[in-house]
Amino acid sequence: PHAGPVESKNEAAMSELVPEPRQKPVVPMKPMGINASLLGYIGIDTIIEQMRKKTMKTGFDFNIMVVGQSGLGKSTLVNTLFKSQVSRKSSGWNREEKIPKTVEIKAIGHVIEEGGVKMKLTVIDTPGFGDQINNENCWEPIEKYINEQYEKFLKEEVNIARKKRIPDTRVHCCLYFISPTGHSLRPLDLEFMKHLSKVVNIIPVIAKADTMTLEEKTEFKQRVRKELEVNGIEFYPQKEFDEDLEDKTENDKIRQESMPFAVVGSDKEYQVNGKRVLGRKTPWGIIEVENLSHCEFALLRDFVIRTHLQDLKEVTHNIHYETYRAKRLNDNGGLPPMTVETEENHESNL
């Protein structure tokens, strides 16, 4: 069925460009009580293996952003997460480097391979964030960067000749580092998370958790959770995106017990009871990074990489990017404005 008559020339031109969306076929109701029992093996279950082979060939993109004041161990933590030197600072950074006057954004890409699975990892660092005396609006360059990546993706998507696989530079996950003060969140923390929780998946992390006693740590975590709730700040995994009861139960546990993860990062190895472990040496012993009784690093890693990595990518695509896209197309009456170059291409295609 066609929509109403076309009102303006502009819309007419657009309807030529954009094929009319077909209505989704109505899914028939499941017949009740009929369970088809197969008379023999068909091989439907091999679809999982087929999907695995296909995705193994193409590999994965994962873009992680780290935000927080300097000196909170952001670079070390990212190196610890991926057990390799992936941060900006691990590649020839010197102590004399001055604090940037404004927030800079530096992205470094790596290809990491494990068990035949290739991942193109991009670490996006934000030096200069929260380091000035006046930190007003210092989240703006970060928000701008995130939106620019959505814009880039959108431009590729609305091209007449689309690439088969659009390079994905969208930020899938933002680790926000909270200073281990033991008191409360700073106004800057709240402002940042308020503005950015709408456009990106934020995972709050209490940095350098070894500077607090266990009691202080538990108390601080509860206080941070309470403050986020009072200020209406939604961090990842957001309640409204839980798809079913199983997800809800699992994510509620993370939201109510683990968040924000109190972590310690280290890329140095030590010998403990005959085993080599990642840890930090202190005068009273070694803090084992991957030991849950010492810190919650292992929980954070399992959460970001082993259980929710695909979901982080999906929420970015289906929720944050979709919101951006809908708003952009609405504001523009359908398509991003054509540049001279795209108009020429368009004419030559016609």
Coordinates of C-alpha atoms in Angstrom, one line a residue:
P1 CA 0.0 0.0 0.0
H2 CA 1.3 3.5 -1.0
A3 CA 1.6 6.4 1.4
G4 CA -0.6 9.5 0.8
P5 CA 0.0 11.7 -2.3
V6 CA 3.5 13.3 -2.5
E7 CA 3.2 16.9 -1.3
S8 CA 6.3 18.7 -2.5
K9 CA 8.9 18.4 -5.3
N10 CA 11.6 17.8 -2.6
E11 CA 9.7 14.8 -1.3
A12 CA 9.1 13.6 -4.9
A13 CA 12.8 13.6 -5.6
M14 CA 13.5 11.8 -2.4
S15 CA 10.9 9.1 -3.1
E16 CA 12.8 8.4 -6.4
L17 CA 16.0 8.0 -4.5
V18 CA 14.7 6.0 -1.6
P19 CA 12.8 2.9 -2.5
E20 CA 9.5 2.8 -0.6
P21 CA 9.9 0.6 2.5
R22 CA 8.0 -2.6 2.1
Q23 CA 5.8 -3.5 5.0
K24 CA 7.1 -6.3 7.2
P25 CA 5.4 -9.6 6.5
V26 CA 3.0 -10.6 9.3
V27 CA 4.5 -13.4 11.3
P28 CA 1.9 -16.1 11.7
M29 CA 1.0 -17.2 15.2
K30 CA 2.7 -20.4 16.4
P31 CA 0.2 -23.2 16.1
M32 CA -0.4 -24.3 19.7
G33 CA 0.5 -27.7 20.9
I34 CA 2.0 -28.9 17.5
N35 CA 5.7 -29.8 18.0
A36 CA 7.3 -31.0 14.7
S37 CA 9.3 -34.1 15.6
L38 CA 11.9 -34.6 12.8
L39 CA 12.1 -38.0 11.2
G40 CA 15.8 -37.9 10.8
Y41 CA 18.8 -35.5 11.0
I42 CA 18.5 -32.5 8.7
G43 CA 21.5 -30.4 9.8
I44 CA 19.8 -27.1 10.9
D45 CA 22.2 -27.0 13.8
T46 CA 25.2 -26.5 11.5
I47 CA 24.1 -22.8 10.9
I48 CA 26.0 -21.9 14.1
E49 CA 29.2 -23.3 12.7
Q50 CA 28.6 -21.6 9.3
M51 CA 28.2 -18.2 11.1
R52 CA 31.3 -18.9 13.2
K53 CA 33.4 -19.6 10.0
K54 CA 32.1 -16.4 8.3
T55 CA 32.8 -14.1 11.3
M56 CA 36.2 -15.7 11.8
K57 CA 37.2 -14.7 8.3
T58 CA 36.0 -11.1 8.6
G59 CA 37.3 -10.5 12.2
F60 CA 35.9 -8.0 14.7
D61 CA 36.2 -4.3 15.5
F62 CA 36.2 -3.1 19.1
N63 CA 36.7 0.5 20.0
I64 CA 37.3 1.4 23.6
M65 CA 37.6 4.9 25.0
V66 CA 39.3 5.7 28.4
V67 CA 38.3 8.9 30.2
G68 CA 39.6 10.3 33.5
Q69 CA 42.1 12.6 35.1
S70 CA 45.8 11.9 34.4
G71 CA 47.5 9.7 36.9
L72 CA 44.6 7.4 37.5
G73 CA 46.3 4.5 35.6
K74 CA 44.1 4.5 32.5
S75 CA 46.9 3.4 30.1
T76 CA 48.1 0.6 32.5
L77 CA 44.6 -0.7 32.9
V78 CA 44.0 -1.0 29.2
N79 CA 47.3 -2.8 28.8
T80 CA 46.3 -5.1 31.6
L81 CA 42.9 -5.8 30.0
F82 CA 44.3 -6.9 26.7
K83 CA 47.6 -8.3 28.2
S84 CA 49.6 -6.3 25.6
Q85 CA 51.1 -2.8 25.1
V86 CA 48.1 -1.1 23.5
S87 CA 47.9 2.3 25.1
R88 CA 49.2 5.6 23.8
K89 CA 51.7 5.9 26.7
S90 CA 53.3 2.5 26.1
S91 CA 54.5 3.7 22.7
G92 CA 57.4 6.1 23.5
W93 CA 55.8 8.5 26.0
N94 CA 58.1 10.6 28.0
R95 CA 57.7 12.1 31.5
E96 CA 58.3 15.6 30.3
E97 CA 55.1 15.6 28.1
K98 CA 53.1 18.6 29.3
I99 CA 49.4 18.3 30.2
P100 CA 47.4 19.4 27.2
K101 CA 45.6 22.8 27.6
T102 CA 42.4 21.3 26.1
V103 CA 41.1 17.8 25.8
E104 CA 42.9 16.0 22.9
I105 CA 41.7 12.8 21.5
K106 CA 44.2 10.2 20.4
A107 CA 43.2 6.9 18.8
I108 CA 45.6 4.0 18.4
G109 CA 44.7 0.9 16.4
H110 CA 46.1 -2.6 16.9
V111 CA 45.3 -6.1 15.6
I112 CA 45.2 -8.6 18.4
E113 CA 44.8 -12.3 17.7
E114 CA 43.9 -15.2 20.0
G115 CA 42.8 -18.7 19.1
G116 CA 42.5 -17.8 15.5
V117 CA 40.2 -14.9 16.2
K118 CA 41.4 -11.5 15.0
M119 CA 40.2 -8.3 16.7
K120 CA 41.0 -4.9 15.4
L121 CA 41.2 -3.0 18.7
T122 CA 41.2 0.8 18.8
V123 CA 42.1 2.5 22.1
I124 CA 40.9 6.1 22.3
D125 CA 42.6 8.2 24.9
T126 CA 41.5 11.6 26.1
P127 CA 44.6 13.4 27.6
G128 CA 43.8 16.7 29.3
F129 CA 40.4 15.7 30.5
G130 CA 39.7 17.0 34.0
D131 CA 43.3 18.3 34.5
Q132 CA 42.7 22.0 34.3
I133 CA 41.6 24.4 37.1
N134 CA 38.5 25.2 35.2
N135 CA 37.1 22.0 33.7
E136 CA 33.9 23.6 32.4
N137 CA 32.5 21.8 29.3
C138 CA 35.6 19.6 28.9
W139 CA 33.4 16.7 27.9
E140 CA 32.4 18.6 24.7
P141 CA 35.3 17.5 22.5
I142 CA 34.6 13.9 23.6
E143 CA 30.9 14.1 22.8
K144 CA 31.9 15.7 19.4
Y145 CA 34.3 12.9 18.6
I146 CA 31.7 10.2 19.4
N147 CA 29.1 11.9 17.2
E148 CA 31.6 12.4 14.4
Q149 CA 32.1 8.6 14.3
Y150 CA 28.3 8.1 14.1
E151 CA 28.2 10.7 11.3
K152 CA 31.0 9.0 9.4
F153 CA 29.2 5.6 9.6
L154 CA 25.9 7.3 8.5
K155 CA 27.5 9.0 5.5
E156 CA 28.8 5.6 4.4
E157 CA 25.4 4.0 4.9
V158 CA 23.5 6.5 2.8
N159 CA 26.0 6.4 -0.1
I160 CA 24.4 5.1 -3.3
A161 CA 27.3 2.7 -3.9
R162 CA 27.7 1.3 -0.4
K163 CA 30.8 -0.6 0.8
K164 CA 30.0 -4.2 1.6
R165 CA 31.6 -3.8 5.0
I166 CA 31.5 -0.3 6.4
P167 CA 34.6 0.4 8.6
D168 CA 33.4 0.8 12.2
T169 CA 35.0 3.5 14.2
R170 CA 32.1 4.1 16.6
V171 CA 33.0 4.0 20.3
H172 CA 31.6 0.8 21.7
C173 CA 32.6 1.3 25.3
C174 CA 33.8 4.2 27.4
L175 CA 35.6 3.3 30.7
Y176 CA 35.1 6.3 33.0
F177 CA 37.8 6.5 35.7
I178 CA 36.6 7.7 39.1
S179 CA 39.2 9.1 41.5
P180 CA 39.5 6.9 44.7
T181 CA 38.8 9.8 47.1
G182 CA 36.5 7.7 49.3
H183 CA 34.1 10.7 49.6
S184 CA 31.8 11.2 46.6
L185 CA 31.7 11.9 42.9
R186 CA 33.0 15.2 41.8
P187 CA 30.6 17.6 39.9
L188 CA 32.8 16.9 36.8
D189 CA 32.1 13.2 37.0
L190 CA 28.4 13.7 37.3
E191 CA 28.3 16.3 34.4
F192 CA 30.3 14.0 32.1
M193 CA 28.2 10.9 32.7
K194 CA 24.9 12.9 32.5
H195 CA 25.9 14.3 29.1
L196 CA 27.5 11.2 27.6
S197 CA 25.4 8.3 29.0
K198 CA 22.9 9.2 26.2
V199 CA 25.4 8.7 23.4
V200 CA 27.8 6.0 24.5
N201 CA 28.0 2.9 26.8
I202 CA 29.7 4.2 30.0
I203 CA 31.2 1.7 32.4
P204 CA 32.3 3.5 35.6
V205 CA 35.5 2.2 37.2
I206 CA 37.1 3.2 40.5
A207 CA 40.8 3.6 39.7
K208 CA 43.7 2.6 41.9
A209 CA 41.5 0.8 44.3
D210 CA 44.5 -0.4 46.3
T211 CA 44.6 3.1 47.9
M212 CA 41.5 2.2 50.0
T213 CA 40.9 -0.3 52.7
L214 CA 38.3 -3.0 52.0
E215 CA 35.7 -1.2 54.2
E216 CA 36.3 2.1 52.5
K217 CA 36.1 0.5 49.1
T218 CA 32.7 -1.1 49.8
E219 CA 31.4 2.1 51.3
F220 CA 32.6 4.2 48.4
K221 CA 31.1 1.9 45.8
Q222 CA 27.7 2.0 47.5
R223 CA 27.9 5.8 47.7
V224 CA 28.8 6.1 44.0
R225 CA 25.9 3.8 43.0
K226 CA 23.6 5.9 45.2
E227 CA 24.8 9.2 43.6
L228 CA 24.4 7.9 40.1
E229 CA 20.9 6.7 40.9
V230 CA 19.9 10.1 42.6
N231 CA 21.2 12.0 39.5
G232 CA 19.3 9.7 37.1
I233 CA 22.5 8.6 35.4
E234 CA 22.2 5.3 33.4
F235 CA 25.4 3.4 32.9
Y236 CA 25.9 0.2 30.9
P237 CA 24.2 -2.3 31.1
Q238 CA 21.1 0.0 31.0
K239 CA 17.9 -1.4 32.6
E240 CA 15.6 -0.7 29.6
F241 CA 17.8 -2.7 27.2
D242 CA 17.6 -6.0 29.0
E243 CA 16.0 -8.3 26.5
D244 CA 14.7 -11.1 28.6
L245 CA 14.4 -12.3 32.2
E246 CA 17.8 -14.1 32.1
D247 CA 19.5 -10.9 30.9
K248 CA 17.7 -8.9 33.6
T249 CA 18.8 -11.2 36.4
E250 CA 22.4 -11.3 35.2
N251 CA 22.6 -7.6 34.7
D252 CA 20.8 -6.7 37.9
K253 CA 23.5 -8.6 39.8
I254 CA 26.2 -6.6 38.0
R255 CA 24.4 -3.2 38.5
Q256 CA 23.7 -3.8 42.2
E257 CA 26.8 -5.6 43.3
S258 CA 29.8 -5.1 41.0
M259 CA 29.4 -1.6 39.6
P260 CA 31.5 0.5 39.6
F261 CA 34.4 -2.0 39.4
A262 CA 37.1 -1.1 41.9
V263 CA 40.3 -2.0 40.0
V264 CA 44.0 -2.1 40.1
G265 CA 46.0 -2.4 36.8
S266 CA 49.5 -3.6 36.3
D267 CA 51.6 -4.9 33.4
K268 CA 54.4 -6.2 35.5
E269 CA 54.8 -9.9 36.4
Y270 CA 55.9 -11.2 39.7
Q271 CA 56.6 -14.7 41.1
V272 CA 54.0 -15.7 43.8
N273 CA 54.0 -19.3 45.2
G274 CA 55.9 -20.5 42.1
K275 CA 53.4 -18.9 39.7
R276 CA 53.9 -15.9 37.6
V277 CA 51.1 -13.3 38.2
L278 CA 50.4 -9.7 37.1
G279 CA 50.7 -7.6 40.2
R280 CA 51.8 -4.4 42.0
K281 CA 54.6 -4.6 44.5
T282 CA 54.1 -2.7 47.8
P283 CA 56.1 -2.7 51.0
W284 CA 53.5 -5.1 52.6
G285 CA 53.2 -7.6 49.7
I286 CA 52.1 -8.1 46.2
I287 CA 48.6 -7.1 45.0
E288 CA 47.6 -9.7 42.5
V289 CA 45.6 -8.0 39.8
E290 CA 43.7 -11.1 38.7
N291 CA 43.0 -12.3 42.3
L292 CA 39.4 -11.5 43.2
S293 CA 40.1 -11.2 46.9
H294 CA 42.6 -8.4 46.0
C295 CA 40.7 -6.4 43.4
E296 CA 37.9 -6.6 40.9
F297 CA 39.9 -6.4 37.8
A298 CA 39.0 -10.0 36.8
L299 CA 35.3 -9.1 37.1
L300 CA 35.8 -6.1 34.8
R301 CA 37.7 -8.1 32.2
D302 CA 35.1 -10.9 32.2
F303 CA 32.3 -8.3 31.9
V304 CA 33.8 -6.2 29.1
I305 CA 35.5 -9.0 27.1
R306 CA 34.1 -12.4 28.0
T307 CA 30.4 -11.9 28.5
H308 CA 29.3 -8.5 27.2
L309 CA 31.6 -7.5 24.3
Q310 CA 29.1 -8.5 21.6
D311 CA 26.3 -6.8 23.5
L312 CA 28.3 -3.6 23.9
K313 CA 28.7 -3.6 20.1
E314 CA 25.0 -4.3 19.6
V315 CA 23.7 -1.6 22.0
T316 CA 26.0 0.9 20.3
H317 CA 24.6 0.0 16.9
N318 CA 20.9 -0.6 17.7
I319 CA 20.4 2.1 20.4
H320 CA 23.0 4.9 20.4
Y321 CA 23.7 4.9 16.7
E322 CA 20.1 4.4 15.8
T323 CA 19.1 7.4 18.0
Y324 CA 21.7 9.6 16.3
R325 CA 20.6 8.4 12.9
A326 CA 16.9 9.0 13.5
K327 CA 17.6 12.5 14.8
R328 CA 19.9 13.4 11.9
L329 CA 17.6 12.1 9.2
N330 CA 14.6 13.9 10.9
D331 CA 16.4 17.2 11.1
N332 CA 17.5 17.0 7.5
G333 CA 14.2 15.8 6.0
G334 CA 15.6 12.5 5.1
L335 CA 19.2 12.5 4.0
P336 CA 22.5 14.2 5.1
P337 CA 23.0 17.3 2.9
M338 CA 24.8 16.3 -0.3
T339 CA 28.2 17.9 -0.9
V340 CA 29.3 19.0 -4.4
E341 CA 31.3 15.9 -4.7
T342 CA 28.5 13.5 -3.9
E343 CA 26.1 15.4 -6.2
E344 CA 28.6 14.9 -9.1
N345 CA 28.9 11.2 -8.3
H346 CA 25.2 11.0 -8.1
E347 CA 24.7 12.6 -11.5
S348 CA 27.3 10.3 -13.1
N349 CA 25.6 7.3 -11.5
L350 CA 22.3 8.4 -13.0

